[in-house]
mmCIF file of C-alpha atoms and ligand atoms in Angstrom:
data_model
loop_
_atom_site.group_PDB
_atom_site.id
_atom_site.type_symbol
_atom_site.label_atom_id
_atom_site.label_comp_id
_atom_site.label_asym_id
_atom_site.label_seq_id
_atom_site.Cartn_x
_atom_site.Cartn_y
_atom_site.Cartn_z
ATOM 1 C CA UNK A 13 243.145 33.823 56.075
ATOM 2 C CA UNK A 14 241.386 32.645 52.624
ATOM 3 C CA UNK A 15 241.932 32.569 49.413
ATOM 4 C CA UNK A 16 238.628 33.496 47.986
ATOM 5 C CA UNK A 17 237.700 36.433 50.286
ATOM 6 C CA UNK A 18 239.524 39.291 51.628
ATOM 7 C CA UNK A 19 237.518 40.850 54.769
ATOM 8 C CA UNK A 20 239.287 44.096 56.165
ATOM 9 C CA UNK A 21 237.577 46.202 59.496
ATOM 10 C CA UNK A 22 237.985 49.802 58.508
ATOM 11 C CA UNK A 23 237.063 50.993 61.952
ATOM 12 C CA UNK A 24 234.014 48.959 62.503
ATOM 13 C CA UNK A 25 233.150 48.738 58.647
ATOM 14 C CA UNK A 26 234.118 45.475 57.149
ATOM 15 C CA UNK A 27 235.111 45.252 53.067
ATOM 16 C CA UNK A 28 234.643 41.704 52.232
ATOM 17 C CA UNK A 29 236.034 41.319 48.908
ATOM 18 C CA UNK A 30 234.433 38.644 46.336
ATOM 19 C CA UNK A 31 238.432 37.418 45.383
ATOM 20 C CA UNK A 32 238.390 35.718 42.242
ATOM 21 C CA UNK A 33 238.991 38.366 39.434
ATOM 22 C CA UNK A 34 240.694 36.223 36.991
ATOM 23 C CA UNK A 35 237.438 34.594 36.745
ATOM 24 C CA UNK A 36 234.992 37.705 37.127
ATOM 25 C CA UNK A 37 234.766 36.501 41.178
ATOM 26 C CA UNK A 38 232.681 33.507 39.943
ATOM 27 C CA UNK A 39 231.568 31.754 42.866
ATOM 28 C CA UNK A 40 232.820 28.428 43.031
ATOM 29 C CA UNK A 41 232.732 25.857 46.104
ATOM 30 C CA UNK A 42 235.879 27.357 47.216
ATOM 31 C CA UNK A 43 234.754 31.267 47.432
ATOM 32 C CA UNK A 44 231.042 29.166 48.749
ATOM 33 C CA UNK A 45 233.141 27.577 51.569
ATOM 34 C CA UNK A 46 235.162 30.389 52.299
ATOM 35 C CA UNK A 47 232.289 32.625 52.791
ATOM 36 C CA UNK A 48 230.483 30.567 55.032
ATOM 37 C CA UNK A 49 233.363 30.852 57.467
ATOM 38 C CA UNK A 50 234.028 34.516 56.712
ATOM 39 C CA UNK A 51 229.876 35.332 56.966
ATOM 40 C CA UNK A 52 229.949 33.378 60.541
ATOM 41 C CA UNK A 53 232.759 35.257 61.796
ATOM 42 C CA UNK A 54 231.630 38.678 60.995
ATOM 43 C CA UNK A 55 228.390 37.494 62.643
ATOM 44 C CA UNK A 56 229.540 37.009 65.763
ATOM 45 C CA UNK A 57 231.931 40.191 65.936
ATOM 46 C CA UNK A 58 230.885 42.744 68.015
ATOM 47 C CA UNK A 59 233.403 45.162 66.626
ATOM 48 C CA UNK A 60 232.216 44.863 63.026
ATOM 49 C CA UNK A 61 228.960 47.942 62.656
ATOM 50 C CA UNK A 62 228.415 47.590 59.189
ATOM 51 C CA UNK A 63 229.268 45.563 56.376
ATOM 52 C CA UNK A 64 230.437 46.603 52.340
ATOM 53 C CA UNK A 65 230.384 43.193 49.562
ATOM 54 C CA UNK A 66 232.183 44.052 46.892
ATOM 55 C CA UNK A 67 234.365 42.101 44.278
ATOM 56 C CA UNK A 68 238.448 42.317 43.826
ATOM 57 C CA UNK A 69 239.323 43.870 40.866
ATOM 58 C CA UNK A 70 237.347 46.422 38.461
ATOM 59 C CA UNK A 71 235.338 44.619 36.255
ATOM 60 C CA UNK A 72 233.294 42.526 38.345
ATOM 61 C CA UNK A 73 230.764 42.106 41.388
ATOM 62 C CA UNK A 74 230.175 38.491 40.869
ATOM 63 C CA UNK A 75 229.668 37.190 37.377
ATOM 64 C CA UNK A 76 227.659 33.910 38.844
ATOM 65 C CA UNK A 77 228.167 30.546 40.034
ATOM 66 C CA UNK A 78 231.064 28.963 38.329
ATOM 67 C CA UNK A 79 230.197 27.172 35.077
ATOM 68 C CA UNK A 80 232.716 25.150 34.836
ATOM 69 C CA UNK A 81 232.209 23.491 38.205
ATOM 70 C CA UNK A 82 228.315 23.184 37.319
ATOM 71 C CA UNK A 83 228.394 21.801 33.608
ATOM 72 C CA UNK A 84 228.991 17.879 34.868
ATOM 73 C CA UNK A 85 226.304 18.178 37.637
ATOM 74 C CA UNK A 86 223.781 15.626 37.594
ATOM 75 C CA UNK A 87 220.598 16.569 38.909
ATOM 76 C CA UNK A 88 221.234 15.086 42.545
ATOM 77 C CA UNK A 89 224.394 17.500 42.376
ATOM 78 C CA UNK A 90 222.633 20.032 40.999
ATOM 79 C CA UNK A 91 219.999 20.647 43.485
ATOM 80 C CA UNK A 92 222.784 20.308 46.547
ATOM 81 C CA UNK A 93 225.325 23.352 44.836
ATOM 82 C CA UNK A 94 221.792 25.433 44.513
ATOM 83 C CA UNK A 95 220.920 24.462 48.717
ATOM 84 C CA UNK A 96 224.878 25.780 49.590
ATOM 85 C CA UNK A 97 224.274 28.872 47.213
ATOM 86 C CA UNK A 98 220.514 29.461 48.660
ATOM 87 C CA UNK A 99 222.223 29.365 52.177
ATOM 88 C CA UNK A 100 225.193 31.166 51.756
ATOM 89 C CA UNK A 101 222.768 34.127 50.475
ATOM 90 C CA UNK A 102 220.988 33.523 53.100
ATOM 91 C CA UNK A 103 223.445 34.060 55.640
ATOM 92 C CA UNK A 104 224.446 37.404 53.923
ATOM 93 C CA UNK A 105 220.768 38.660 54.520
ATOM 94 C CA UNK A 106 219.994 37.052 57.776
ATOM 95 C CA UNK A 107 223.538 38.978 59.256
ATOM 96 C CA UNK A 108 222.742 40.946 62.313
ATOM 97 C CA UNK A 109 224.676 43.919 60.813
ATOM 98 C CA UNK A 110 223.517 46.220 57.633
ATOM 99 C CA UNK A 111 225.070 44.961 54.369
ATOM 100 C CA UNK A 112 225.485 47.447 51.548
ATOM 101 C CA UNK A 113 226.349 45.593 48.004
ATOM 102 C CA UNK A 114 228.943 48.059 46.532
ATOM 103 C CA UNK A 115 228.327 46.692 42.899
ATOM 104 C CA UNK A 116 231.547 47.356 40.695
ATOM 105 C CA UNK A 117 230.823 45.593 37.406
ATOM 106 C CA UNK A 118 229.428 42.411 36.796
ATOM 107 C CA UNK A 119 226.226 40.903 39.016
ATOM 108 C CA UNK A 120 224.876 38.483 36.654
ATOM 109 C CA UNK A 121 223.336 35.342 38.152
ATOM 110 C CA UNK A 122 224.986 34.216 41.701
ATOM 111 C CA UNK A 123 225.847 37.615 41.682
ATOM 112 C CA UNK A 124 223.189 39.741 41.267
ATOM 113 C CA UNK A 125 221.222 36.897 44.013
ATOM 114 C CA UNK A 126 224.252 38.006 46.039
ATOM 115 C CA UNK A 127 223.815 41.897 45.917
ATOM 116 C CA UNK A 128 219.731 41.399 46.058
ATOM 117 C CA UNK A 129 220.563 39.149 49.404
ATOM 118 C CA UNK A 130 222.410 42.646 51.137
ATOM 119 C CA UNK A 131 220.248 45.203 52.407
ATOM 120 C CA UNK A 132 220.889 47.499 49.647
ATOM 121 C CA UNK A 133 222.904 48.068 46.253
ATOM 122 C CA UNK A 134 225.025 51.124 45.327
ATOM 123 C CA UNK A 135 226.145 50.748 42.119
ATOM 124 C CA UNK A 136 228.760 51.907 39.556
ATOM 125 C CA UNK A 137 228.279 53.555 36.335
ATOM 126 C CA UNK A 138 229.735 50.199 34.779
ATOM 127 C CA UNK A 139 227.810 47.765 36.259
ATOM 128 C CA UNK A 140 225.569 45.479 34.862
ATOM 129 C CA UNK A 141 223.325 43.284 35.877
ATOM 130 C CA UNK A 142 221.130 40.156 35.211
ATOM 131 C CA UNK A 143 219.533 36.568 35.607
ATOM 132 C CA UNK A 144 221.184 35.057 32.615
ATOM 133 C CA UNK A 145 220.057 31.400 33.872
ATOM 134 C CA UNK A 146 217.929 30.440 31.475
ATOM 135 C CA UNK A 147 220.250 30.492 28.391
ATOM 136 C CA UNK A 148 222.452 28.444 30.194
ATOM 137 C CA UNK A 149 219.504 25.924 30.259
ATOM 138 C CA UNK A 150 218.833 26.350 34.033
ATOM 139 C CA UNK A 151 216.634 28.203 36.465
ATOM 140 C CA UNK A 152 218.511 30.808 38.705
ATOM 141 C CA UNK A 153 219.308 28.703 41.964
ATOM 142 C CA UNK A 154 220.649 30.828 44.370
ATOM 143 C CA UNK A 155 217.430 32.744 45.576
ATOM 144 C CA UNK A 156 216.445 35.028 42.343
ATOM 145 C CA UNK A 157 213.274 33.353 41.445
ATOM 146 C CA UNK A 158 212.181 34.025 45.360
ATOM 147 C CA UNK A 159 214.088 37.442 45.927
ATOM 148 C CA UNK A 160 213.715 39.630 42.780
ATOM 149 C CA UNK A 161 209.942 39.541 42.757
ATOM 150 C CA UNK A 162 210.051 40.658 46.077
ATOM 151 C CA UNK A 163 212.277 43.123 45.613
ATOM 152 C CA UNK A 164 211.477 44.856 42.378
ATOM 153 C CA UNK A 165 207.735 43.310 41.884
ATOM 154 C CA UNK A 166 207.062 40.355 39.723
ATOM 155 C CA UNK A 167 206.386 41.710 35.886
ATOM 156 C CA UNK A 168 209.626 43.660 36.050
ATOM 157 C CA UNK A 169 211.491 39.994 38.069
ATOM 158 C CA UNK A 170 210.156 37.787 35.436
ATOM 159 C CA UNK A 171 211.088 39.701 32.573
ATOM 160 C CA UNK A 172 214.402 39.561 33.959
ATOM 161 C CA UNK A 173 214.275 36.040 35.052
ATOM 162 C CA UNK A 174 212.469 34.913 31.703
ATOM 163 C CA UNK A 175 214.708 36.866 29.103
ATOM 164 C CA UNK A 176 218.290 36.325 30.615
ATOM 165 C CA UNK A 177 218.473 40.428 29.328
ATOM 166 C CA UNK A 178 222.088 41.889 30.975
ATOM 167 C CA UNK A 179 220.675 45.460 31.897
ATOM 168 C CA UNK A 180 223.204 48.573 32.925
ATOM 169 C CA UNK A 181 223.054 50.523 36.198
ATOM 170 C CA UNK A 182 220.378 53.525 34.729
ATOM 171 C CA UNK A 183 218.141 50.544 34.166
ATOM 172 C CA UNK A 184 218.965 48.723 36.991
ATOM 173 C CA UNK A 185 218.121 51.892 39.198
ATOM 174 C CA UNK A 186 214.525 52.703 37.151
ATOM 175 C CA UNK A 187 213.601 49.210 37.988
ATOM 176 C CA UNK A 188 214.683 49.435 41.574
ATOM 177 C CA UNK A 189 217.120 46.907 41.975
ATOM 178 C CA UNK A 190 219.636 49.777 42.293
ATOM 179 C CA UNK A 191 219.541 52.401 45.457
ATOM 180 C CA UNK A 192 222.048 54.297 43.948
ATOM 181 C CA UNK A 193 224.225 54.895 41.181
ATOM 182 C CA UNK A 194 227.780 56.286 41.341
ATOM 183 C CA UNK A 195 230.865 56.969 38.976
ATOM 184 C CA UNK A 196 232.774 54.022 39.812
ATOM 185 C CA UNK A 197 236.029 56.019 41.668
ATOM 186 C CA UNK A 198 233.056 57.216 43.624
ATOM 187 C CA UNK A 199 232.142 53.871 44.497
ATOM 188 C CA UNK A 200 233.627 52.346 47.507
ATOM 189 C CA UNK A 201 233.725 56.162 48.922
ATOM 190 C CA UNK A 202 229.894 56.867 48.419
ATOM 191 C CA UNK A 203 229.170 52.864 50.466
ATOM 192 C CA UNK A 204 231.742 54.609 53.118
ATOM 193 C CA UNK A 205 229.501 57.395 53.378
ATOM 194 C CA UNK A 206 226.552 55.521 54.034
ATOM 195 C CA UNK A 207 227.925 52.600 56.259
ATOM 196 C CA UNK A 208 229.097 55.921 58.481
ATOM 197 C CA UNK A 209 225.916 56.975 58.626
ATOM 198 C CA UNK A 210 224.525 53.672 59.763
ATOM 199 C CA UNK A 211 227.072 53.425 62.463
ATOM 200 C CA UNK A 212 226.726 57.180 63.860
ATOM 201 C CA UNK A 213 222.967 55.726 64.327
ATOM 202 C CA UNK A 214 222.516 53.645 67.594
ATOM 203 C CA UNK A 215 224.048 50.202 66.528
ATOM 204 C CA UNK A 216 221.316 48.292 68.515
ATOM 205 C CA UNK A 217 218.461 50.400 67.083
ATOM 206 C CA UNK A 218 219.701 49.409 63.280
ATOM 207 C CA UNK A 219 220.344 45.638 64.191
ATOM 208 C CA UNK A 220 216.727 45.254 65.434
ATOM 209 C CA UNK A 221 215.145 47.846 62.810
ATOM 210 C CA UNK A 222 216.764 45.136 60.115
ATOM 211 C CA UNK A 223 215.315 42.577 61.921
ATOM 212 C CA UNK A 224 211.808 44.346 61.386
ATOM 213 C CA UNK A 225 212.271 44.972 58.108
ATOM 214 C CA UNK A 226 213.239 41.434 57.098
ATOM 215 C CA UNK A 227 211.143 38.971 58.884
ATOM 216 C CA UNK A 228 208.279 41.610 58.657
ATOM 217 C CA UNK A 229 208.211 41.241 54.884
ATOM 218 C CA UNK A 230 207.629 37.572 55.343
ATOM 219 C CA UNK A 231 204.623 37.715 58.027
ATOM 220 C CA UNK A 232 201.096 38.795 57.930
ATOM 221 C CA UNK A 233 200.676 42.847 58.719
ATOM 222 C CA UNK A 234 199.416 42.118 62.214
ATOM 223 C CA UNK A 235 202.434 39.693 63.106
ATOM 224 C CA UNK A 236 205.276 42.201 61.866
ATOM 225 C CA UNK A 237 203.533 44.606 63.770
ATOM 226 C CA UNK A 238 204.237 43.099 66.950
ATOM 227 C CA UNK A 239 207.760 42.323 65.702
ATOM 228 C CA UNK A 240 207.874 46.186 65.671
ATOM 229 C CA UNK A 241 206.202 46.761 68.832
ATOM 230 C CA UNK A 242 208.620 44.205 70.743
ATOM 231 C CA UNK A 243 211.944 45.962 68.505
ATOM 232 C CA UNK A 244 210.964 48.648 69.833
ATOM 233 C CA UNK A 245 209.987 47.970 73.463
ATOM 234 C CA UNK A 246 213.625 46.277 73.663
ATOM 235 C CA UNK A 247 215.579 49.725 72.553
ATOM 236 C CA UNK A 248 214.071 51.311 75.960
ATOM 237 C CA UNK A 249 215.866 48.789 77.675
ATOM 238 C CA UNK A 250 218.983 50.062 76.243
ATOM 239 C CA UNK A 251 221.635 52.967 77.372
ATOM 240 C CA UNK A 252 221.903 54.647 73.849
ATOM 241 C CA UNK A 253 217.544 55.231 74.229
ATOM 242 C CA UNK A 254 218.013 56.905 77.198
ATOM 243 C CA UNK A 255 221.765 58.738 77.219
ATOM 244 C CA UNK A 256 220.600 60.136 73.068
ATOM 245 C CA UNK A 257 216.932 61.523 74.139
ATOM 246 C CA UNK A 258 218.422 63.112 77.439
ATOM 247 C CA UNK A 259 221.055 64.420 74.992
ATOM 248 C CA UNK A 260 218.030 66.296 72.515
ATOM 249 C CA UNK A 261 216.553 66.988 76.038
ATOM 250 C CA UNK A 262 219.547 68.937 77.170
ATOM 251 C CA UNK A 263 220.474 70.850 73.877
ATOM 252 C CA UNK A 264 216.509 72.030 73.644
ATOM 253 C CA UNK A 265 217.392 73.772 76.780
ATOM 254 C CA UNK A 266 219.878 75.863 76.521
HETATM 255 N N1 LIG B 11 231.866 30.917 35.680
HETATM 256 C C1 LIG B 11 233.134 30.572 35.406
HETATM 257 N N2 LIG B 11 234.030 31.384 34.820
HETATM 258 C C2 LIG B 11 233.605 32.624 34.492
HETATM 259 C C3 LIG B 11 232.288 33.068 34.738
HETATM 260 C C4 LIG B 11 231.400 32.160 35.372
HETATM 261 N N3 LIG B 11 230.155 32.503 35.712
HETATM 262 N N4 LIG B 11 232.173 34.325 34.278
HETATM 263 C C5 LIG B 11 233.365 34.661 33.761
HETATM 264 N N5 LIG B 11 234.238 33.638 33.900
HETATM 265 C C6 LIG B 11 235.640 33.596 33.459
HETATM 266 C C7 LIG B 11 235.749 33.297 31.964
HETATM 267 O O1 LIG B 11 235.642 31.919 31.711
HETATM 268 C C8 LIG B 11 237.129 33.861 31.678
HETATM 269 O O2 LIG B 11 238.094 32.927 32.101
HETATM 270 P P1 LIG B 11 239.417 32.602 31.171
HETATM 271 O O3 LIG B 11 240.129 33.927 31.111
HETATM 272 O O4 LIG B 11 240.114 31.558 31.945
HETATM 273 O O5 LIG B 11 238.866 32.179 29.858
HETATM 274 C C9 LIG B 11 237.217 35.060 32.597
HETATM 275 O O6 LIG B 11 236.243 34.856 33.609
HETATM 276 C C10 LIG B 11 236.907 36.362 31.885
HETATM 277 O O7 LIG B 11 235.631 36.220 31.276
HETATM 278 P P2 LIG B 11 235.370 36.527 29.722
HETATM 279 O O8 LIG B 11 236.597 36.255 28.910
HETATM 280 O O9 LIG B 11 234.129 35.800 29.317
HETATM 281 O O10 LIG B 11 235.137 38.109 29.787
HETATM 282 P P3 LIG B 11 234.220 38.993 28.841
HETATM 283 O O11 LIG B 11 234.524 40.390 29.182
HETATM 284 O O12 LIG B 11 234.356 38.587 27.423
HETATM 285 O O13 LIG B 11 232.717 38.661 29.281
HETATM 286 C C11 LIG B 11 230.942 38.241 30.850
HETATM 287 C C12 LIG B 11 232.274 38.966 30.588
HETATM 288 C C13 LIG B 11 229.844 38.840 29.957
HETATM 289 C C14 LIG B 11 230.578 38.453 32.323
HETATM 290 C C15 LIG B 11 231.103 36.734 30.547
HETATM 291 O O14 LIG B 11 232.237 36.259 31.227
HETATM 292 C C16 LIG B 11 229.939 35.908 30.963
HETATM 293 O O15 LIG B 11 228.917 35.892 30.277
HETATM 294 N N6 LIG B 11 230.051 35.175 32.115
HETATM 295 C C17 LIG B 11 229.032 34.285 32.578
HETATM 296 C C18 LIG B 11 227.878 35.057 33.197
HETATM 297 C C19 LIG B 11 226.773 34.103 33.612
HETATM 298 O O16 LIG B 11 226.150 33.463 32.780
HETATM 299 N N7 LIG B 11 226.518 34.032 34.935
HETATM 300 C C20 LIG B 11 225.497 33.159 35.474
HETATM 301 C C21 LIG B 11 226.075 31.851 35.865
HETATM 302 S S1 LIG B 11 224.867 30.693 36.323
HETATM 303 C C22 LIG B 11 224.460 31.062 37.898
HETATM 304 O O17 LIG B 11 224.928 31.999 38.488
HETATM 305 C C23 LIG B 11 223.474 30.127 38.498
HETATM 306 C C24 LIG B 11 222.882 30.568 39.785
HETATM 307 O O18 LIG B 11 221.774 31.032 39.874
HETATM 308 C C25 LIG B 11 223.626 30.449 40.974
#
């Protein structure tokens, strides 16, 4: 269906595949167009639970935006490609459905703003990671000046951001940016595991619970608290609330 991106539904888990490896899955305004209209139709499918980003091939995530296709920008140009990137990360965090980054290699620059957009990382013993913007004379544009601090805390983001240092899963995972590291044949397995998890769990429950946790972050304490308190007047409107705590009702009885 594209040429950029693979998407497969393993029984309510979608793989979309980063499908470029010839280039390290660089993103360029191909793979950014493709994965608008891959991103908008997992959206909207009902019989998608959970969703694994990963990148074709086994040396690379994403190793950026494509250079090539940025070294003529002017600055009109530039600022536009960094608006597509910004939203395309965007849409990966703002999907209704939990997105595990299943980091295989490379997540330097686009990339690493790509796995930092999903709801968590699970990495592989290879990977690496990095902001290496700034020796390419520019400022990371597709959300890791905004996301990293908030993520992994700003003296940790900055020296990231400010050094262009490539760092390897262990030190990925001490500073946080990693949930989880893995030998890398235990990779797509181990985000299996955990997208499972997710979608034994009551699938409304985790779409509004990831709602909570991602506009909460943004809002004063006393706003997300409400968004909590609505979240969670909602699930008692819902089958699952009332057929699951009948269930623990029924087995405490016997
Ligand atoms: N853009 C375009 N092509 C890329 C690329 C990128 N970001 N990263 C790798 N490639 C291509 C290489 O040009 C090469 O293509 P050819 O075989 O046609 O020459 C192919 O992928 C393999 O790469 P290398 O030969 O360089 O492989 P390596 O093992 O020697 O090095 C690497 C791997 C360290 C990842 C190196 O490729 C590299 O440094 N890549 C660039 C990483 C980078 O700077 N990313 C940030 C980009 S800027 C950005 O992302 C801005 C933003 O905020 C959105």
């Amino acid at each position: 269906m594209w040429n950029t991106v693979l998407l497969e539904n393993k029984e309510g888990i979608a793989i979309l595949k980063i499908n470029r490896p010839k280039a390290l899955n660089a993103l360029n305004a191909e793979v950014m167009s493709d994965l608008q209209d891959c991103l908008t139709k997992i959206a909207a499918d009902a019989f998608i639970d959970v969703v694994i980003i990963t990148g074709e091939g086994d040396r690379s995530f994403v190793a950026g935006a494509d250079i090539g296709q940025m070294q003529p920008l002017n600055a009109e140009e530039g600022a536009a490609w960094g608006r597509l990137g910004q939203k395309v990360m965007t849409m990966i965090e703002n999907l209704p459905q939990p997105v595990i980054a299943a980091v295989n290699g490379f997540a330097l620059g686009g990339g690493n703003e790509m796995a930092i957009a999903c709801d968590m990382r699970i990495a592989s013993e290879k990977a690496k990671f990095g902001q290496p913007e700034v020796g390419l004379g520019i400022t990371p544009g597709f959300g890791g000046t905004q996301r990293l601090p908030r993520l992994i805390g700003p003296g940790r983001a900055r020296y990231l951001l400010y050094t262009a240092e490539i760092i390897d899963a262990q030190k990925a995972l001490e500073f946080g940016l990693v949930d989880m590291v893995v030998a890398p044949e235990a990779l797509m397995e181990t985000a299996m595991g955990v997208a499972k998890k997710m979608q034994k769990a009551g699938k409304f429950a985790v779409q509004q619970t990831k709602q909570c946790a991602l506009r909460g972050v943004e809002a004063p304490l006393t706003t997300a608290l409400e968004f909590e308190a609505q979240a969670f007047g909602l699930c008692f409107s819902t089958e699952a609330q009332k057929t699951n705590m009948q269930n623990f009702l029924n087995k405490n009885k016997k």
